[in-house]
Short mmCIF file of C-alpha atoms in Angstrom, two decimals:
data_model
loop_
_atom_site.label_atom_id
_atom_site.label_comp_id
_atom_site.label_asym_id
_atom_site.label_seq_id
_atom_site.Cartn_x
_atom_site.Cartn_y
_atom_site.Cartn_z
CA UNK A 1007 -33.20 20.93 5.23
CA UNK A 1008 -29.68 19.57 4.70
CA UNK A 1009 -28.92 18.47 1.42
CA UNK A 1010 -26.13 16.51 -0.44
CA UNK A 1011 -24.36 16.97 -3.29
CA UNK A 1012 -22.52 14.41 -5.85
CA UNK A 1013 -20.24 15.52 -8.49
CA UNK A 1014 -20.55 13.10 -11.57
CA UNK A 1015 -17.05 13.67 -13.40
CA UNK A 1016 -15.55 11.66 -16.16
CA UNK A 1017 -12.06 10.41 -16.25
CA UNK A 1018 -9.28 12.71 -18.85
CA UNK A 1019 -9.00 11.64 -21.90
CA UNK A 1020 -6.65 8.22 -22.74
CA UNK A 1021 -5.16 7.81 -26.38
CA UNK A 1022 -8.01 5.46 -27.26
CA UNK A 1023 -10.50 8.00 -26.31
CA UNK A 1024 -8.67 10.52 -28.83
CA UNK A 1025 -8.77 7.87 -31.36
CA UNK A 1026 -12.54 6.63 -30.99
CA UNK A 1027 -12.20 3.41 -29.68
CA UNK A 1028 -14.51 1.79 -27.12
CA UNK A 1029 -12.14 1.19 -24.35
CA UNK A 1030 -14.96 -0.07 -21.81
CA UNK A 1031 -12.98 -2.31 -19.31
CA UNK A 1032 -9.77 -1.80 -20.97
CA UNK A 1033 -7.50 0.04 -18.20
CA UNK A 1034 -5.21 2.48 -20.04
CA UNK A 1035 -4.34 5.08 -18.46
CA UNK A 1036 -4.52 8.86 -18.97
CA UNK A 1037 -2.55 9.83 -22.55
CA UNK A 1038 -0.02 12.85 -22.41
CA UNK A 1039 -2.49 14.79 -24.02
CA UNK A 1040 -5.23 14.02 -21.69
CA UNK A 1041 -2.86 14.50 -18.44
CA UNK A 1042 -2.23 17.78 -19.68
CA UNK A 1043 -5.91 18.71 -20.99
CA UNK A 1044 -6.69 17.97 -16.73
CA UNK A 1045 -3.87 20.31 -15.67
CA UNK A 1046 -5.27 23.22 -18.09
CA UNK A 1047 -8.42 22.63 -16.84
CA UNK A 1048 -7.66 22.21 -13.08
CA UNK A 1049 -5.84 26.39 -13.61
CA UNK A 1050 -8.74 27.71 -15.49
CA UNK A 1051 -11.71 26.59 -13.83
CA UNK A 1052 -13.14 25.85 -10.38
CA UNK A 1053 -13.84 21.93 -9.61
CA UNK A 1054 -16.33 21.43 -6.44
CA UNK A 1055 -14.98 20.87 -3.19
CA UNK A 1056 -15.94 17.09 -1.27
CA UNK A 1057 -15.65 15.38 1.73
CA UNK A 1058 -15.66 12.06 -0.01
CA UNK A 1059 -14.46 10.80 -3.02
CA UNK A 1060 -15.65 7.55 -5.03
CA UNK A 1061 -14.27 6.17 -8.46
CA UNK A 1062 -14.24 3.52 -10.60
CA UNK A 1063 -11.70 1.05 -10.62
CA UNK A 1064 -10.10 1.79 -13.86
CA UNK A 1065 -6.38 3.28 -14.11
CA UNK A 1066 -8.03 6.46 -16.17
CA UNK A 1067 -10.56 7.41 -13.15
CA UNK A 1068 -8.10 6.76 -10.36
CA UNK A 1069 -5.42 9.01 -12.43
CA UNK A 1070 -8.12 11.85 -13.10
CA UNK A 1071 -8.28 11.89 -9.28
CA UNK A 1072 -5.06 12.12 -8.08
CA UNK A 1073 -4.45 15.37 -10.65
CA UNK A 1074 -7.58 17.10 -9.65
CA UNK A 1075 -7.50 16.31 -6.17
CA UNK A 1076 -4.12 15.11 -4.83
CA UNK A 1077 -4.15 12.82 -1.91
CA UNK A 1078 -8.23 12.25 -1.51
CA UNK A 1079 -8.03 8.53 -0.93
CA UNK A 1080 -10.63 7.69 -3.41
CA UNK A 1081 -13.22 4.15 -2.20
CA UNK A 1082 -13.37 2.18 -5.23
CA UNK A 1083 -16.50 1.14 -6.50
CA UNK A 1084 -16.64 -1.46 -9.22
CA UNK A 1085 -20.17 -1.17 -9.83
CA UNK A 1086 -18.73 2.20 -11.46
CA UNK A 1087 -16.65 0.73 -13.90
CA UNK A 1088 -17.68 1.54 -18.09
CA UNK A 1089 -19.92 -1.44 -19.50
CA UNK A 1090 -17.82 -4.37 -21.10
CA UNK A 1091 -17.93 -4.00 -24.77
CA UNK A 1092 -17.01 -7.44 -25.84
CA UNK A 1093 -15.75 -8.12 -29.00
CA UNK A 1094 -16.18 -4.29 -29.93
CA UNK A 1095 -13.27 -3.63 -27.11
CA UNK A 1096 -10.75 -1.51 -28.79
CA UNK A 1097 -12.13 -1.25 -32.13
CA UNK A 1098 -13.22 2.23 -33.50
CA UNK A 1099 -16.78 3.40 -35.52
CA UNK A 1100 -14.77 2.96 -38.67
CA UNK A 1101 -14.22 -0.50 -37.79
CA UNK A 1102 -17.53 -0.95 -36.46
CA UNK A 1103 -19.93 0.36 -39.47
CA UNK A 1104 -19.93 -3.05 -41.31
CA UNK A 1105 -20.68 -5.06 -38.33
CA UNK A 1106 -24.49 -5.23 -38.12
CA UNK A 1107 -24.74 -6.19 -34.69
CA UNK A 1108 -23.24 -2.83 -33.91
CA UNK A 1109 -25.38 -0.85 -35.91
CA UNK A 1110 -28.60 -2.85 -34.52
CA UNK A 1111 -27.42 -1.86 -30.90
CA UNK A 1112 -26.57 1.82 -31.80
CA UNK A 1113 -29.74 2.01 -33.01
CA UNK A 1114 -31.81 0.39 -30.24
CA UNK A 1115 -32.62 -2.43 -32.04
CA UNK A 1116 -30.24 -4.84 -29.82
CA UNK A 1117 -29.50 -4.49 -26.19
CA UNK A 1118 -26.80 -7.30 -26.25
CA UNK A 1119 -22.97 -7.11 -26.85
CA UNK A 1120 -20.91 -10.37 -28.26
CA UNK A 1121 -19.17 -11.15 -25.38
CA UNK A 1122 -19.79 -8.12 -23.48
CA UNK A 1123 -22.42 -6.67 -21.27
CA UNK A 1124 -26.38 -6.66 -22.02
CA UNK A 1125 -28.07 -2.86 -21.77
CA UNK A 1126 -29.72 -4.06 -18.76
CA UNK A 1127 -27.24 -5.41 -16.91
CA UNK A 1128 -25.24 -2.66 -17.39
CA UNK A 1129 -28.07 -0.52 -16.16
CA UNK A 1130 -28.41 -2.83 -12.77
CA UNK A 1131 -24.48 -2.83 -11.86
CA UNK A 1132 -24.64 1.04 -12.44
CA UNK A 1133 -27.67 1.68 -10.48
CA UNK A 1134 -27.28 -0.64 -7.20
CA UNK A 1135 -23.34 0.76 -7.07
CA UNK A 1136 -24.82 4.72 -7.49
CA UNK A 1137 -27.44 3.96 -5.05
CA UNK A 1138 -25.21 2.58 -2.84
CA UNK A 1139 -22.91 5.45 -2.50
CA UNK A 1140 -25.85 7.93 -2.22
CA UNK A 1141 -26.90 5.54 0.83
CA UNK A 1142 -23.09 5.53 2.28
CA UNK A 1143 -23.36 9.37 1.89
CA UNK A 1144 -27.53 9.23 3.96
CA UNK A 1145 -25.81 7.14 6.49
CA UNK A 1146 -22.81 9.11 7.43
CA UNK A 1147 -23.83 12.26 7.33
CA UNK A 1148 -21.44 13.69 4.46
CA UNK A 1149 -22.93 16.10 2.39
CA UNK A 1150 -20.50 16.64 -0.52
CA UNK A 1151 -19.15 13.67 -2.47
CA UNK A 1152 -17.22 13.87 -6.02
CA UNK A 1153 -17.82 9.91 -7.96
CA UNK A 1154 -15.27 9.90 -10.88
CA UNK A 1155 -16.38 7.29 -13.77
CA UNK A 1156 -17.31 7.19 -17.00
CA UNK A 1157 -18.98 8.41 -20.27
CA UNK A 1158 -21.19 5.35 -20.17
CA UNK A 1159 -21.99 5.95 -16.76
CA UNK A 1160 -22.57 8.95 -16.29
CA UNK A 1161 -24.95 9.35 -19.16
CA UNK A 1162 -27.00 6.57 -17.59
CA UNK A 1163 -27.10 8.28 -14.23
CA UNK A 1164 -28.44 11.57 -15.62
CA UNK A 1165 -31.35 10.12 -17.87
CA UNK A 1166 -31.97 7.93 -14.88
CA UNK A 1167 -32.29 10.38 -11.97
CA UNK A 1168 -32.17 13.70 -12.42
CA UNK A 1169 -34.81 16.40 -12.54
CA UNK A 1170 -35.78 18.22 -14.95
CA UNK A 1171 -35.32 14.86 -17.08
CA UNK A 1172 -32.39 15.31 -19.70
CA UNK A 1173 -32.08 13.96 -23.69
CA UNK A 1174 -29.47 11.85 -23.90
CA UNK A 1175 -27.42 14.59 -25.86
CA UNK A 1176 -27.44 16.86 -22.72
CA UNK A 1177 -25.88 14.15 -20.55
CA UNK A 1178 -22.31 13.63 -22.09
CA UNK A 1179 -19.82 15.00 -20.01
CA UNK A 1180 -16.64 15.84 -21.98
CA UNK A 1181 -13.05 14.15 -20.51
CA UNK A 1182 -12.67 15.86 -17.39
CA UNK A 1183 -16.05 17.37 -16.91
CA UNK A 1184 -19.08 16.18 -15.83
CA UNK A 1185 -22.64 17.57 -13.43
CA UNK A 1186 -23.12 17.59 -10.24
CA UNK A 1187 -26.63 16.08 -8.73
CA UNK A 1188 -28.26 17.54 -5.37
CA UNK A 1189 -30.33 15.02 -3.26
CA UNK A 1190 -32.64 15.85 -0.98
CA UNK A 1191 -33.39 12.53 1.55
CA UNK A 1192 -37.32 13.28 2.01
CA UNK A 1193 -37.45 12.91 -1.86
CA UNK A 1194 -35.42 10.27 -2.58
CA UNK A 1195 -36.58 7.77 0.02
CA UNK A 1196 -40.02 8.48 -2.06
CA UNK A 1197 -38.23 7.98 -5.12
CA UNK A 1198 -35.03 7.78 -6.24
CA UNK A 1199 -34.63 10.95 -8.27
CA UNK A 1200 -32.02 13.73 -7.63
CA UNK A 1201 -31.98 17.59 -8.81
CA UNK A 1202 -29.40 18.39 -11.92
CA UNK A 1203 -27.71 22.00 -10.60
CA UNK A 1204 -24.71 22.74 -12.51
CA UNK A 1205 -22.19 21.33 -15.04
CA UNK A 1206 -18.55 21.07 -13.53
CA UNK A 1207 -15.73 22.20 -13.60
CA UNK A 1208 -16.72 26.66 -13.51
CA UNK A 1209 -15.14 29.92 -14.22
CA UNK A 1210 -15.37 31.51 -10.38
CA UNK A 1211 -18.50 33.70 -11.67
CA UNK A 1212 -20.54 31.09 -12.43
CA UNK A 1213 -20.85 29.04 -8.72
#
């Protein structure tokens, strides 16, 4: 039964990510550290091979990309982008423990951001884009895709869809890293749930 695969892989690490600041929409791109985190990674382990690449519109994702796999004409998909954090753009947990409306939401007690994007919404714009790649990928007969987004993103994805179900703790992917998802179509037209096979990138043993 032919299968497909999609590789869920975050975007290198930017300054702001190094400094732990929520950097949702804002595009900066990859940091000198975080180009050359990619390159170590890239020689010392094995990223998946794809027929199609997808990525979020950001600078950071597009970047990640072009290091890991030079000239694969990524579609952008802005469905993929990281959810707006408002007024908490830029600012850091330090700067954030006071603010009560940011310790409501970390806590689950709030699924709104001032001036950003509501937990559902986000959750709607990340699902309809995801399901609309995995529908480009039905339709065309590609079986091997790599989708390079976000923390955000990616964490929803996994507690959303894949089997065995995950704690949220087991779906961060680290800058540069991510899982990869197997789909088989006689499942998901029944429901929308995908197989979790391997985190990526691998030493060459573990494939």
């Amino acid at each position: 039964m032919k299968t497909y695969k999609i590789h869920l892989l975050r975007h290198g690490m930017t300054e702001a990510n190094a400094d732990g600041r929520y950097i949702g929409r804002t595009d900066l791109p990859l940091s000198p550290d975080g180009l050359a985190a990619l390159l170590a990674l890239k020689e010392q382990y094995r990223y998946p091979g794809a027929v199609r690449f997808f990525t979020s519109p950001l600078t950071r994702c597009r970047q990640t990309l072009e290091v890991l796999y030079p000239g694969c004409q990524p579609t952008p998909v802005e469905g993929l982008a990281e959810c707006d954090f408002g007024e908490w753009e830029g600012k850091s947990l330090r700067q954030l423990k006071s603010d009560e409306r940011f310790l409501r939401w970390m806590e689950g007690g709030s699924r709104e951001i001032p001036g950003g994007e509501g937990t559902e919404e986000f959750r709607q714009r990340v699902c309809a884009a995801f399901e609309a790649v995995v529908d480009t990928l039905l339709h065309s007969g590609d079986t091997e895709a790599v989708i390079c987004t976000h923390g955000g993103v990616i964490t929803l994805l996994m507690q959303l869809y894949s089997l065995p179900r995950l704690e949220p703790k087991d779906c961060l992917a680290a800058p540069g890293q991510g899982f990869t998802l197997r789909i088989t179509p006689s499942i998901w037209m029944n429901e929308p749930l995908a197989e979790a096979l391997c985190i990526i990138p691998w030493k060459e043993q573990e494939e």
